Tab-separated table of C-alpha atoms in Angstrom:
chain	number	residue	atom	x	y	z
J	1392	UNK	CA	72.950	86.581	104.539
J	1393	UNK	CA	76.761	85.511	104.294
J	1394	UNK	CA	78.782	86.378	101.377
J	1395	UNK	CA	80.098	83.413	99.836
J	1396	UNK	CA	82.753	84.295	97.152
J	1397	UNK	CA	82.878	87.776	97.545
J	1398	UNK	CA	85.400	89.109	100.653
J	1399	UNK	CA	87.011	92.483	101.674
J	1400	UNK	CA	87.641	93.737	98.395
J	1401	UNK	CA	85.887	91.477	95.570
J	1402	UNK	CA	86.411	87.965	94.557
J	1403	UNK	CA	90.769	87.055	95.334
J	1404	UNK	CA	92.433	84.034	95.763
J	1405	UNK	CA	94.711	81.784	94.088
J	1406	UNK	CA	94.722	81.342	90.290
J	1407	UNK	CA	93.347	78.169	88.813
J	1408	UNK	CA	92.231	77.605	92.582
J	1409	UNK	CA	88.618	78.052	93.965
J	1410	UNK	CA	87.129	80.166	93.518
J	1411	UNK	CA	89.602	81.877	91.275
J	1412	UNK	CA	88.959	79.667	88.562
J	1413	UNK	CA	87.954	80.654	84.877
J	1414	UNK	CA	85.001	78.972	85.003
J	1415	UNK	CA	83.881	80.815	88.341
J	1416	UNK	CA	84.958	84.244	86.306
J	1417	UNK	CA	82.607	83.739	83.328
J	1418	UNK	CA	79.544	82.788	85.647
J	1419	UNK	CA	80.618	86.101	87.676
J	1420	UNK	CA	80.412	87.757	84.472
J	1421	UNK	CA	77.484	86.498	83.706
J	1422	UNK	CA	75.562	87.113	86.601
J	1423	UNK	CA	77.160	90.691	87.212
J	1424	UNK	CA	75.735	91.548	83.511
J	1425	UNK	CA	72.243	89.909	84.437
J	1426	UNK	CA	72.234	91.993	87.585
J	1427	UNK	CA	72.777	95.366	85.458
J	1428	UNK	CA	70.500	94.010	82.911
J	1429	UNK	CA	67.685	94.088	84.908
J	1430	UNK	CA	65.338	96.421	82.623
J	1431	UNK	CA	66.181	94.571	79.691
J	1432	UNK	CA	67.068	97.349	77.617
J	1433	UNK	CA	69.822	97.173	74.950
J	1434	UNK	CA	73.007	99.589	74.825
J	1435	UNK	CA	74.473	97.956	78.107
J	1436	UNK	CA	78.377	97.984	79.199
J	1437	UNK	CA	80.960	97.504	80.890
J	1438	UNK	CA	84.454	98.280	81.150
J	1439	UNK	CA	87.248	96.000	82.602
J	1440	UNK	CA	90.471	97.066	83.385
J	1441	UNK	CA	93.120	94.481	84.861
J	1442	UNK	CA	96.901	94.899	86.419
J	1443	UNK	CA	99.888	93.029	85.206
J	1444	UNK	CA	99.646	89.111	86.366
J	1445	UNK	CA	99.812	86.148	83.384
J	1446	UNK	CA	96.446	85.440	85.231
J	1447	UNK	CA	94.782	88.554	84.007
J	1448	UNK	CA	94.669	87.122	80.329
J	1449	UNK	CA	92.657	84.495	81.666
J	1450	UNK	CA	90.085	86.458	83.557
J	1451	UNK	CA	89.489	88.556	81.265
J	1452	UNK	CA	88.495	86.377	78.387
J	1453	UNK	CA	86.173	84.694	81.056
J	1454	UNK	CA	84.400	87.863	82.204
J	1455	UNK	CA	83.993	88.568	78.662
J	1456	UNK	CA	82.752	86.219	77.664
J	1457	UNK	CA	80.132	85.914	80.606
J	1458	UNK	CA	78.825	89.354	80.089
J	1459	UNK	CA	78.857	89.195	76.573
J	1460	UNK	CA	76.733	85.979	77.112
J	1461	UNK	CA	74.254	88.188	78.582
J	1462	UNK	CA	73.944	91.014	76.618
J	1463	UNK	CA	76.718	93.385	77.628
J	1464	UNK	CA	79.067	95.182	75.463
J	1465	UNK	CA	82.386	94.976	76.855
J	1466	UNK	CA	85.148	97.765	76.932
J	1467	UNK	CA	88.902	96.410	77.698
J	1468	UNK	CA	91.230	99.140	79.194
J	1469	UNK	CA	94.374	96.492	79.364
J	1470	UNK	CA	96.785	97.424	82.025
J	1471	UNK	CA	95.549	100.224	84.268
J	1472	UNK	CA	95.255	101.531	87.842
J	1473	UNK	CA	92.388	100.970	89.993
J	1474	UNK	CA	91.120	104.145	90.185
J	1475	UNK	CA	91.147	104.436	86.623
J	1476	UNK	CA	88.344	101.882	86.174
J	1477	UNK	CA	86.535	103.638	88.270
J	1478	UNK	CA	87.071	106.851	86.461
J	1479	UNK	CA	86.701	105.112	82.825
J	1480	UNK	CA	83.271	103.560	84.497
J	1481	UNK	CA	81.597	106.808	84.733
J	1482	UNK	CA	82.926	108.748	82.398
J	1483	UNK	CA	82.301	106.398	79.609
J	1484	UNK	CA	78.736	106.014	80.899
J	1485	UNK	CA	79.495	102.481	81.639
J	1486	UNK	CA	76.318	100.221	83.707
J	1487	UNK	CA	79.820	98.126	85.334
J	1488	UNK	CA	83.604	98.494	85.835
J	1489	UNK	CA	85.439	95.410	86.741
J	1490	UNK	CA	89.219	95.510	87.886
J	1491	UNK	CA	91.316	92.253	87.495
J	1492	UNK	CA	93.479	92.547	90.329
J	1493	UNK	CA	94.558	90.751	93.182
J	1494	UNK	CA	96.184	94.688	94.581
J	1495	UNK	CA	99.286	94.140	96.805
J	1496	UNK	CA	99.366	90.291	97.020
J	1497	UNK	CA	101.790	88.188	95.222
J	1498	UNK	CA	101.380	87.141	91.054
J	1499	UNK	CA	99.699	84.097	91.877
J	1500	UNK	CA	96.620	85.387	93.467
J	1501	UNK	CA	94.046	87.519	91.510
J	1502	UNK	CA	90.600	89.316	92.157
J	1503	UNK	CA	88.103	90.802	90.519
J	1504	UNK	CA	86.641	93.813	91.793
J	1505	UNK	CA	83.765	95.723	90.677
J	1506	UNK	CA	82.644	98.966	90.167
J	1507	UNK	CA	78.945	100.567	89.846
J	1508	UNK	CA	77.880	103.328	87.149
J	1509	UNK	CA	78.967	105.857	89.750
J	1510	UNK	CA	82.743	104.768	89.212
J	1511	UNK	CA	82.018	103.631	93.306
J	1512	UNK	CA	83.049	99.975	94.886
J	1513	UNK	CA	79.716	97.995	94.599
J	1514	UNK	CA	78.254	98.101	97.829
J	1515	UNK	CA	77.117	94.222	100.011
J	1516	UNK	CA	73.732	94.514	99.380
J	1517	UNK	CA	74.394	94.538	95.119
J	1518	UNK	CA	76.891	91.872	95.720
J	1519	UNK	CA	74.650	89.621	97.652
J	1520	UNK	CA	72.061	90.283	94.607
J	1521	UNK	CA	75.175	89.159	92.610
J	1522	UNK	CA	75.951	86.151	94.481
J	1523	UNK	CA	72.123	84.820	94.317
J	1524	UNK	CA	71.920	85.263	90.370
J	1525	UNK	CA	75.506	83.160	90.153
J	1526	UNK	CA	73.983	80.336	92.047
J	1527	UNK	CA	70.936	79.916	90.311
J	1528	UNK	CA	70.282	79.304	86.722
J	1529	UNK	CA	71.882	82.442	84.439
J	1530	UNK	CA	69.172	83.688	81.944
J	1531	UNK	CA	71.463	84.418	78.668
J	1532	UNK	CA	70.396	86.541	75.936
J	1533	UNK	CA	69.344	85.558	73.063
J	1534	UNK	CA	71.912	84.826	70.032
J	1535	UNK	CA	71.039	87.938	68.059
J	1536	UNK	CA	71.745	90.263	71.466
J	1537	UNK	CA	74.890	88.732	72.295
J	1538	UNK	CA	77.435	91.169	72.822
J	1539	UNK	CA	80.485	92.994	71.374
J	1540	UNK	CA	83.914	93.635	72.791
J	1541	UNK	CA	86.182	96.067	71.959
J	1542	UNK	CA	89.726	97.290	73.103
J	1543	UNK	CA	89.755	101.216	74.118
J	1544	UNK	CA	93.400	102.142	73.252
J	1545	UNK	CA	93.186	105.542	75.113
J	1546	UNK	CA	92.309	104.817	78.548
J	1547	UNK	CA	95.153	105.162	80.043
J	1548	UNK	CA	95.385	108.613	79.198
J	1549	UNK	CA	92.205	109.750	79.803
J	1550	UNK	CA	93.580	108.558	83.282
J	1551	UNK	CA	96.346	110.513	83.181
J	1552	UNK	CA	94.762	113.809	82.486
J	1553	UNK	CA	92.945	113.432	85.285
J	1554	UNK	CA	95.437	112.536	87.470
J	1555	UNK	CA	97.287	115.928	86.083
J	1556	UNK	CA	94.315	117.885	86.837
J	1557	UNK	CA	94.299	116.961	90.504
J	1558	UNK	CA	98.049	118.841	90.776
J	1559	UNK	CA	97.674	122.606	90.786
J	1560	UNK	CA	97.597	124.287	87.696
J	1561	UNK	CA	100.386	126.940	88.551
J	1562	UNK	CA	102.688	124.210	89.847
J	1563	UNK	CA	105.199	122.612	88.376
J	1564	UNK	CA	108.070	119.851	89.138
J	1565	UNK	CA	111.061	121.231	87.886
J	1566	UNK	CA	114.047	120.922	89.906
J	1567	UNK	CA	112.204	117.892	91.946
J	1568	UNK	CA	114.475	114.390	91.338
J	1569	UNK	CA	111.583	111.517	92.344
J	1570	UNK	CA	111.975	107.723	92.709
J	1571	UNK	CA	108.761	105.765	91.530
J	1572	UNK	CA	108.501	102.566	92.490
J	1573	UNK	CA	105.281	100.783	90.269
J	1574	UNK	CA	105.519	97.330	91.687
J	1575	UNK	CA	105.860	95.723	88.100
J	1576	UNK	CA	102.094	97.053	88.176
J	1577	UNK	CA	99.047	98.381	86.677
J	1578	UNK	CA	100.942	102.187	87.274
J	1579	UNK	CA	104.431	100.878	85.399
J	1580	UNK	CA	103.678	103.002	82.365
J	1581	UNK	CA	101.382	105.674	83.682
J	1582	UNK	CA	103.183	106.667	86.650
J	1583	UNK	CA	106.372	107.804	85.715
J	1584	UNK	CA	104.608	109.465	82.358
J	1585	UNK	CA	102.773	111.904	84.482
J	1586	UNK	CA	105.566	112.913	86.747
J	1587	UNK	CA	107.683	113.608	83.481
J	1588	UNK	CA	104.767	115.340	82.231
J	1589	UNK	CA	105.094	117.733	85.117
J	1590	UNK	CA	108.619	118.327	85.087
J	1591	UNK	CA	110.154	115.978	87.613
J	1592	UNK	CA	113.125	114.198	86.932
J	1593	UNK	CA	112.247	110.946	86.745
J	1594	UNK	CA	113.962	107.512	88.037
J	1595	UNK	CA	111.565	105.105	87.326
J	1596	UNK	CA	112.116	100.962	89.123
J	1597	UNK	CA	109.621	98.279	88.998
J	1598	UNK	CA	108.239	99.178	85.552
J	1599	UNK	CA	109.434	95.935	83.929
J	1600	UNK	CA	106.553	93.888	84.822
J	1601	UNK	CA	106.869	89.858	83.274
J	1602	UNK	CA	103.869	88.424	84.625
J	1603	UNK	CA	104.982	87.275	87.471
J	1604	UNK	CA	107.256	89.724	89.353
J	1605	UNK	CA	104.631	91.922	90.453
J	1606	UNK	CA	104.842	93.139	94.015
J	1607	UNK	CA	107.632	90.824	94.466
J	1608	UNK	CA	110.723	92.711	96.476
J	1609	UNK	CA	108.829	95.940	94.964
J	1610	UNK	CA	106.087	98.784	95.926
J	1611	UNK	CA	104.625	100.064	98.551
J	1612	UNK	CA	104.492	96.794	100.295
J	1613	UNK	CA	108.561	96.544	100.109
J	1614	UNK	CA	109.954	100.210	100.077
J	1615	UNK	CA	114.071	98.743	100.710
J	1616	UNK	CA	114.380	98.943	96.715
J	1617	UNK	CA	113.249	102.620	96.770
J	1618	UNK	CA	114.689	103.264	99.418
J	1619	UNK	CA	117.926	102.183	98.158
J	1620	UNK	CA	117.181	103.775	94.980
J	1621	UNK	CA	116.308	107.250	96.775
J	1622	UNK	CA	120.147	107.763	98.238
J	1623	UNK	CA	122.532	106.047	95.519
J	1624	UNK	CA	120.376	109.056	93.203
J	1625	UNK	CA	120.260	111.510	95.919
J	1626	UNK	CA	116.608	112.026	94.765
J	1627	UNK	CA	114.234	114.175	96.698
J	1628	UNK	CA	111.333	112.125	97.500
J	1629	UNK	CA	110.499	107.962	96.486
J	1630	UNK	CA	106.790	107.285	95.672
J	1631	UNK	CA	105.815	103.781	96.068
J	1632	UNK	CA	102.841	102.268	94.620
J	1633	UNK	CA	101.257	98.273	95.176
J	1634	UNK	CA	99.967	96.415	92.154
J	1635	UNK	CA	96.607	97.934	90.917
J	1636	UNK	CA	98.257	101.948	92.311
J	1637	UNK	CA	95.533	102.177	94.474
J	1638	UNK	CA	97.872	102.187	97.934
J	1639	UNK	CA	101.226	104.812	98.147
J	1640	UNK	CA	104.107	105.090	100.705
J	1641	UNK	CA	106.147	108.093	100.795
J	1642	UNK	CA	109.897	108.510	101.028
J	1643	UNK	CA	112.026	110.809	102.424
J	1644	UNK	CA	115.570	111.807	100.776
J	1645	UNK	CA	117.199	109.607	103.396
J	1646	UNK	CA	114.555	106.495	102.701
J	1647	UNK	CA	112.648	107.126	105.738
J	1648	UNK	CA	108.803	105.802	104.960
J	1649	UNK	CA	105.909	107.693	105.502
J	1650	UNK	CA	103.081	105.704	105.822
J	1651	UNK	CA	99.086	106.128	105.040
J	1652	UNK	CA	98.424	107.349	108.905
J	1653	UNK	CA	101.259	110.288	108.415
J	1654	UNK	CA	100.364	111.254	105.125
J	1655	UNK	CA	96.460	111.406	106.104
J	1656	UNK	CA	97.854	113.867	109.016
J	1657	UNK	CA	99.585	115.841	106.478
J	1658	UNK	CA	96.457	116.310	104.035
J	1659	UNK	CA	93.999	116.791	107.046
J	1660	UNK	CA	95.904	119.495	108.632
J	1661	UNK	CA	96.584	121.295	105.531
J	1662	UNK	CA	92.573	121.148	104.122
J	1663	UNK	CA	91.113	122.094	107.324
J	1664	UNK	CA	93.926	124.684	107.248
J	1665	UNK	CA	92.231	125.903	104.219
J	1666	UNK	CA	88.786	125.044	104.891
J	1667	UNK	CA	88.190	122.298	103.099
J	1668	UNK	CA	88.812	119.434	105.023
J	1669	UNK	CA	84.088	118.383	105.141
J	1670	UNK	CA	82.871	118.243	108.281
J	1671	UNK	CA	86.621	118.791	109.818
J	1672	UNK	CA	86.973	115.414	109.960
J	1673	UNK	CA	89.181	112.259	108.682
J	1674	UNK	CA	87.531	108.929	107.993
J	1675	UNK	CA	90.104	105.890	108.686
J	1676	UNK	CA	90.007	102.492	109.774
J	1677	UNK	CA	90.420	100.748	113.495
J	1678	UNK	CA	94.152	100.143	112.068
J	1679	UNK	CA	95.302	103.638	112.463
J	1680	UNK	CA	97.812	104.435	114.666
J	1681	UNK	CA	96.638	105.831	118.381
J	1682	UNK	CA	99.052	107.885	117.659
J	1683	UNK	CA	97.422	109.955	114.981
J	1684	UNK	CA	93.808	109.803	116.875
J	1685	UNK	CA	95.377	112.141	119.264
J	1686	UNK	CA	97.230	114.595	116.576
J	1687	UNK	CA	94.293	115.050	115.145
J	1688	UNK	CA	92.288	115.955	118.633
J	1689	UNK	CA	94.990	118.213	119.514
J	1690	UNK	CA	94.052	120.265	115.477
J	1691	UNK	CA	90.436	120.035	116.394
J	1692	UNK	CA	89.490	117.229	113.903
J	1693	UNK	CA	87.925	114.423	114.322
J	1694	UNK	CA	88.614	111.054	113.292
J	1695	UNK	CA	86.117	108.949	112.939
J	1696	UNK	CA	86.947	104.722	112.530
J	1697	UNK	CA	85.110	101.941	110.135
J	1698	UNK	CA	85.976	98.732	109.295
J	1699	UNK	CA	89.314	97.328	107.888
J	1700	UNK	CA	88.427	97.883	103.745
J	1701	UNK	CA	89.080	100.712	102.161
J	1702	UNK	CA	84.844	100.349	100.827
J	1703	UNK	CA	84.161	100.688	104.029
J	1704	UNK	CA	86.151	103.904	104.306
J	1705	UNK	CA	84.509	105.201	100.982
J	1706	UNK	CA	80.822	104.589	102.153
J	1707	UNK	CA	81.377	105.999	105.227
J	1708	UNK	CA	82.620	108.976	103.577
J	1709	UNK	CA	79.694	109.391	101.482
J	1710	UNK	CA	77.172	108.631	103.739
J	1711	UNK	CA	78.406	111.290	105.918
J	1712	UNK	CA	79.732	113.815	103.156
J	1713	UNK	CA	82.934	113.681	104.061
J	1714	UNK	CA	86.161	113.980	101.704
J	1715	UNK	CA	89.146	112.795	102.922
J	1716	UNK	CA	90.427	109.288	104.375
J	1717	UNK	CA	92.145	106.283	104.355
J	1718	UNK	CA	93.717	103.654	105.549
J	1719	UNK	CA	97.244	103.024	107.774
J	1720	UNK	CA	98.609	100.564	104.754
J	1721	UNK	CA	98.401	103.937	101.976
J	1722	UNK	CA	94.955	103.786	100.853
J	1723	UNK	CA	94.612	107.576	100.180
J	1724	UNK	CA	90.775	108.352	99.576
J	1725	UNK	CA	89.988	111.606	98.071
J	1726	UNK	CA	86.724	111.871	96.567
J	1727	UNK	CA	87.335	115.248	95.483
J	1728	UNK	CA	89.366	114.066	93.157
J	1729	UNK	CA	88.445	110.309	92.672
J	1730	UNK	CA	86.098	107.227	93.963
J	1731	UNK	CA	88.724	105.046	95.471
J	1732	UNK	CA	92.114	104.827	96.894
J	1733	UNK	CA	94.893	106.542	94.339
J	1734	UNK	CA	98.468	106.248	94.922
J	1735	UNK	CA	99.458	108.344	91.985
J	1736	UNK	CA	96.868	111.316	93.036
J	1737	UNK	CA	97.803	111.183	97.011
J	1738	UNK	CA	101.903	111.495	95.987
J	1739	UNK	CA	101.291	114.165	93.831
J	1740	UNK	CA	99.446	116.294	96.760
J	1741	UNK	CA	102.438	114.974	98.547
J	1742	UNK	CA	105.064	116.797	95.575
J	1743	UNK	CA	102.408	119.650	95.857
J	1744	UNK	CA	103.414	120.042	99.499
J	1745	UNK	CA	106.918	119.981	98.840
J	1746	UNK	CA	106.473	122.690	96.116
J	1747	UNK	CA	104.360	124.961	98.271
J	1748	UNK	CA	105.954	124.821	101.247
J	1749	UNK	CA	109.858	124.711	100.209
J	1750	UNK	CA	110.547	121.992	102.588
J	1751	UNK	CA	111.996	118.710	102.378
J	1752	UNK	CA	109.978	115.261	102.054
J	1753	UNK	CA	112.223	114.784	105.923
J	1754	UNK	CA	110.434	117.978	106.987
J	1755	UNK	CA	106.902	116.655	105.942
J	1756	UNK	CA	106.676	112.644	106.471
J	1757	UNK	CA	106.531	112.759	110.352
J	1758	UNK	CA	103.552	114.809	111.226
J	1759	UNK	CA	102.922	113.167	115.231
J	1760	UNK	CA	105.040	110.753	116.945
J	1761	UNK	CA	103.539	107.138	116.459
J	1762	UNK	CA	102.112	104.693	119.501
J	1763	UNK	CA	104.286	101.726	119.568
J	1764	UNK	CA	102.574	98.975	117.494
J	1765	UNK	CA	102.848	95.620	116.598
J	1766	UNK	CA	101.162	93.484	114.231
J	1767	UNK	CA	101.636	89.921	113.577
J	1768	UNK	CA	99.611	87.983	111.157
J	1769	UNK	CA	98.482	83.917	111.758
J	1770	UNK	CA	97.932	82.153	108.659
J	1771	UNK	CA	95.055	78.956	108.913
J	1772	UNK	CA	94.180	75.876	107.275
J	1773	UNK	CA	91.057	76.467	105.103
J	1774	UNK	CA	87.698	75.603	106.462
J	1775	UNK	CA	89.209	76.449	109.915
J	1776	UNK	CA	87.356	79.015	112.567
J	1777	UNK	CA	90.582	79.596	115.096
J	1778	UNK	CA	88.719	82.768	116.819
J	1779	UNK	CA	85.967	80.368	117.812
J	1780	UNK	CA	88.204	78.420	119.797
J	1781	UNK	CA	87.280	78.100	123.686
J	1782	UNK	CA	91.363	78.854	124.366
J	1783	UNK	CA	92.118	81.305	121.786
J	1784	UNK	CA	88.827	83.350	123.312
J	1785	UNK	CA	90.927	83.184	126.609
J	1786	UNK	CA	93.577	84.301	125.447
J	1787	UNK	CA	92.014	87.593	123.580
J	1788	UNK	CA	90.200	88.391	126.903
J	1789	UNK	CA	93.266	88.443	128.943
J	1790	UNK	CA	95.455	90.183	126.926
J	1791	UNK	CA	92.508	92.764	126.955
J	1792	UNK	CA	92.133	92.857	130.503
J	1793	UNK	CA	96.196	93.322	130.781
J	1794	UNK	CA	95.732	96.049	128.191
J	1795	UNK	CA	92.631	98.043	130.022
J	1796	UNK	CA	93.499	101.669	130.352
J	1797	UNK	CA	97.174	101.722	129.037
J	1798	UNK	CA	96.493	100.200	125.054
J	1799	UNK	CA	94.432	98.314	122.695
J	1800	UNK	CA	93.973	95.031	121.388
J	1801	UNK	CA	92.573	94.615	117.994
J	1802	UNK	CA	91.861	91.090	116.414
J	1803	UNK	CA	90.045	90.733	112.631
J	1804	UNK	CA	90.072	88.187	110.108
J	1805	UNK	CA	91.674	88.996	106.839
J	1806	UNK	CA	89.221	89.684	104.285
J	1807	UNK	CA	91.184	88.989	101.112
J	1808	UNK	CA	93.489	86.626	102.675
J	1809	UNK	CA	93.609	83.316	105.111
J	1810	UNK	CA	95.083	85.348	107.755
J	1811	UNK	CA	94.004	86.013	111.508
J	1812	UNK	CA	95.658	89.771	111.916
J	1813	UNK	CA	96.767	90.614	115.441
J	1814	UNK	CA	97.132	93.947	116.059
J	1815	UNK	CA	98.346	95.599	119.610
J	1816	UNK	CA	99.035	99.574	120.520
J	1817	UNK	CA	100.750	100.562	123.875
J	1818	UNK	CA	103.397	102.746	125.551
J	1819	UNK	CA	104.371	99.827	127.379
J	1820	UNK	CA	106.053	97.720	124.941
J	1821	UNK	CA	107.148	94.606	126.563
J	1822	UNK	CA	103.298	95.057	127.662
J	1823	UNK	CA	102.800	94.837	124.237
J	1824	UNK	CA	105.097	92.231	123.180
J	1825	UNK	CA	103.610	89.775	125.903
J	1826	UNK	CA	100.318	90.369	124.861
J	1827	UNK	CA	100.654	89.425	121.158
J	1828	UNK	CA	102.342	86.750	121.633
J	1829	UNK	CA	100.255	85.300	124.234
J	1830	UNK	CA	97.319	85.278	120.861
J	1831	UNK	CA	99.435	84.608	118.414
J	1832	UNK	CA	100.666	81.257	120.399
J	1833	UNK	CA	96.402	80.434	121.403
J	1834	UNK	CA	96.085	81.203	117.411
J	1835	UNK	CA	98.703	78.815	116.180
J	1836	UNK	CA	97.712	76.100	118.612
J	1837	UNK	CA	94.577	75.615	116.636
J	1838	UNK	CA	95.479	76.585	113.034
């Protein structure tokens, strides 16, 4: 069965625009508390956490009052990271989390994503069991069972202890001068709070968020601020985090970025180092870098691919007991340490390295030479299917054929996004360059 609302990563799209609408949100609501009402029983909630768009007001009155319609006691967290719903889900014995987020995309998009009583992304099976409740008819509970909803004023740092916990314990960051970029995000208070905590000096940017300048010329998706930020202070290191903190990029003292492929070389090697590195492999997706496929081969681990979706990443991991993985754009999964992606958590190991080893962020960001890559992105009309066309298939095929033995072609459809992704690794770059343009041109033919 097809998904119909639900994509990569949740619900997204544009606010006030199908099917990011409030009235969509409140039958989500709705239906997600019918699904995890199932037995009927009282004492059911959920927590909802959101990041820092206007939009987020909206949503969350909406989901509130859909699972309150249903039964469901509701638990707002306010502004907080991703991975903090998914903490705050299981340790507050929540049946639901629910993040408000629309991660590294601009203010006007949002998403809701949700979270099961594990603090795990809900896998496709309980979404499609989602999806079938919201287009049928809602049962609501009866007026006496309605629920209740509550702020929690603490959950942010409940988060942060965590996130402290994860940095060792005779450690500390004093001496260390460290950039953190929040995105005007979910991380704009927590962030710099916990690098303080630990004795860092601090020089906090993007932590003024209005509503509407989150992500925007900011975070991990736009490191030239840091960067800039990094040399006029002569810090040591810039940590860059997207909207919901769930992605990081790492910066050298010159501004060089490290991206999610080096710093997943940099963890592997040093927990397989110290045997803990599960299995003695690293779970990424088909976007990482050829480059660090064959660093890892040459440390005897293994890394094994999945699907774009840093879910997919996570179930893989679990299903297969491994800890450690990620994605090339800074998703950071650890699940010793927590069920998703967590930009704070992975640039602290980062800062741990640093402390441990004495070296520079320069002597730690570049852990294997990268395969030239380039990636271009198509955007398409809605209700379009451009991959279907006879002359965009053509195109694929040749470029693969061009490709055969000396790169690789990769072509997926944006999950959160109206995007065809084109995506080409080879030593021979004007191999390279002919062959994504040769798509990209089919793609835009048809758009």
């Amino acid at each position: 069965m097809t998904r119909k609302f639900f994509g990569t990563d949740g619900v997204r799209g544009t606010a006030n625009r199908f099917p990011m609408t409030p009235e969509l949100a409140l039958r989500l609501g709705a239906a997600a508390g019918r699904y995890f009402r199932r037995d009927g029983s009282a004492a059911h909630r959920v927590v909802i956490g959101k990041d820092t768009r206007l939009s987020g007001y909206m949503f969350e009155n909406a989901l509130t009052a859909g699972f309150t319609s249903t039964g469901m006691n509701v638990l707002l967290l306010g502004p907080v990271p991703t991975p903090a719903v998914g903490l705050l889900t299981h340790s507050m014995r929540a049946d639901v989390g629910v993040m408000i987020s629309a991660s590294h995309n601009p203010h006007q998009d949002n998403g809701i994503k949700f979270f099961g009583p594990d603090g795990f992304k809900l896998g496709d099976d309980a979404e499609l069991e989602i999806e079938a409740i919201l287009e049928g008819e809602v049962e609501l509970a009866a007026a006496e069972n309605i629920g209740r909803a509550r702020r929690i004023d603490d959950g942010r740092a409940r988060y942060l202890e965590r996130v402290k916990s994860t940095f060792p314990s005779n450690k500390r960051l004093d001496g260390l001068k460290v950039v953190i970029d929040c995105a005007n995000g979910a991380a704009y208070r927590a962030a710099p709070e916990v690098l303080w905590e630990l004795g860092a000096e601090v020089i906090p940017i993007g932590v003024s968020p209005d509503g509407y300048n989150i992500n925007d010329g900011c975070g991990s998706t736009n490191t030239a601020a840091a960067a800039a930020a990094v040399r006029e202070h002569g810090a040591d290191v810039g940590i860059c985090l997207d909207g919901d903190a769930d992605r990081v990029m790492i910066l050298d003292e010159t501004g060089a970025v490290a991206d999610g492929d080096q710093i997943m070389a940099l963890f592997s090697k040093r927990w397989a180092d110290e045997g803990r590195l599960k299995g003695h492999t690293l779970v990424a997706t088909v976007m990482s870098n050829l480059g660090l496929e064959r660093h890892l081969a040459e440390n005897q681990i293994v890394l094994l691919r999945t699907p774009v979706g840093d879910r997919y990443v996570v179930e893989t991991m679990r299903r297969r007991g491994y800890n450690l993985g990620g994605e090339q754009s800074g998703h950071i999964v650890m699940t010793d340490y927590a069920t998703t992606g967590d930009g704070l958590i992975a640039g602290l190991q980062f800062l741990a390295e640093m402390v441990r080893t004495e070296k520079p962020a320069s002597a730690l960001i570049r852990q294997f030479d990268r395969c030239p890559q380039m990636l271009r992105n198509v955007r398409f009309a809605s209700g379009k299917e451009p991959l279907a066309d006879g002359a965009v298939r053509r195109a694929i095929s040749d470029a693969e054929g061009r490709l055969n033995g000396s790169g690789r072609l990769l072509i997926r459809k944006s999950g959160t996004e109206p995007l065809i992704r084109v995506m080409v690794e080879s030593e021979d770059e004007a191999l390279m360059a002919q062959a994504v343009e040769n798509v990209v041109s089919a793609l835009e033919a048809v758009r």
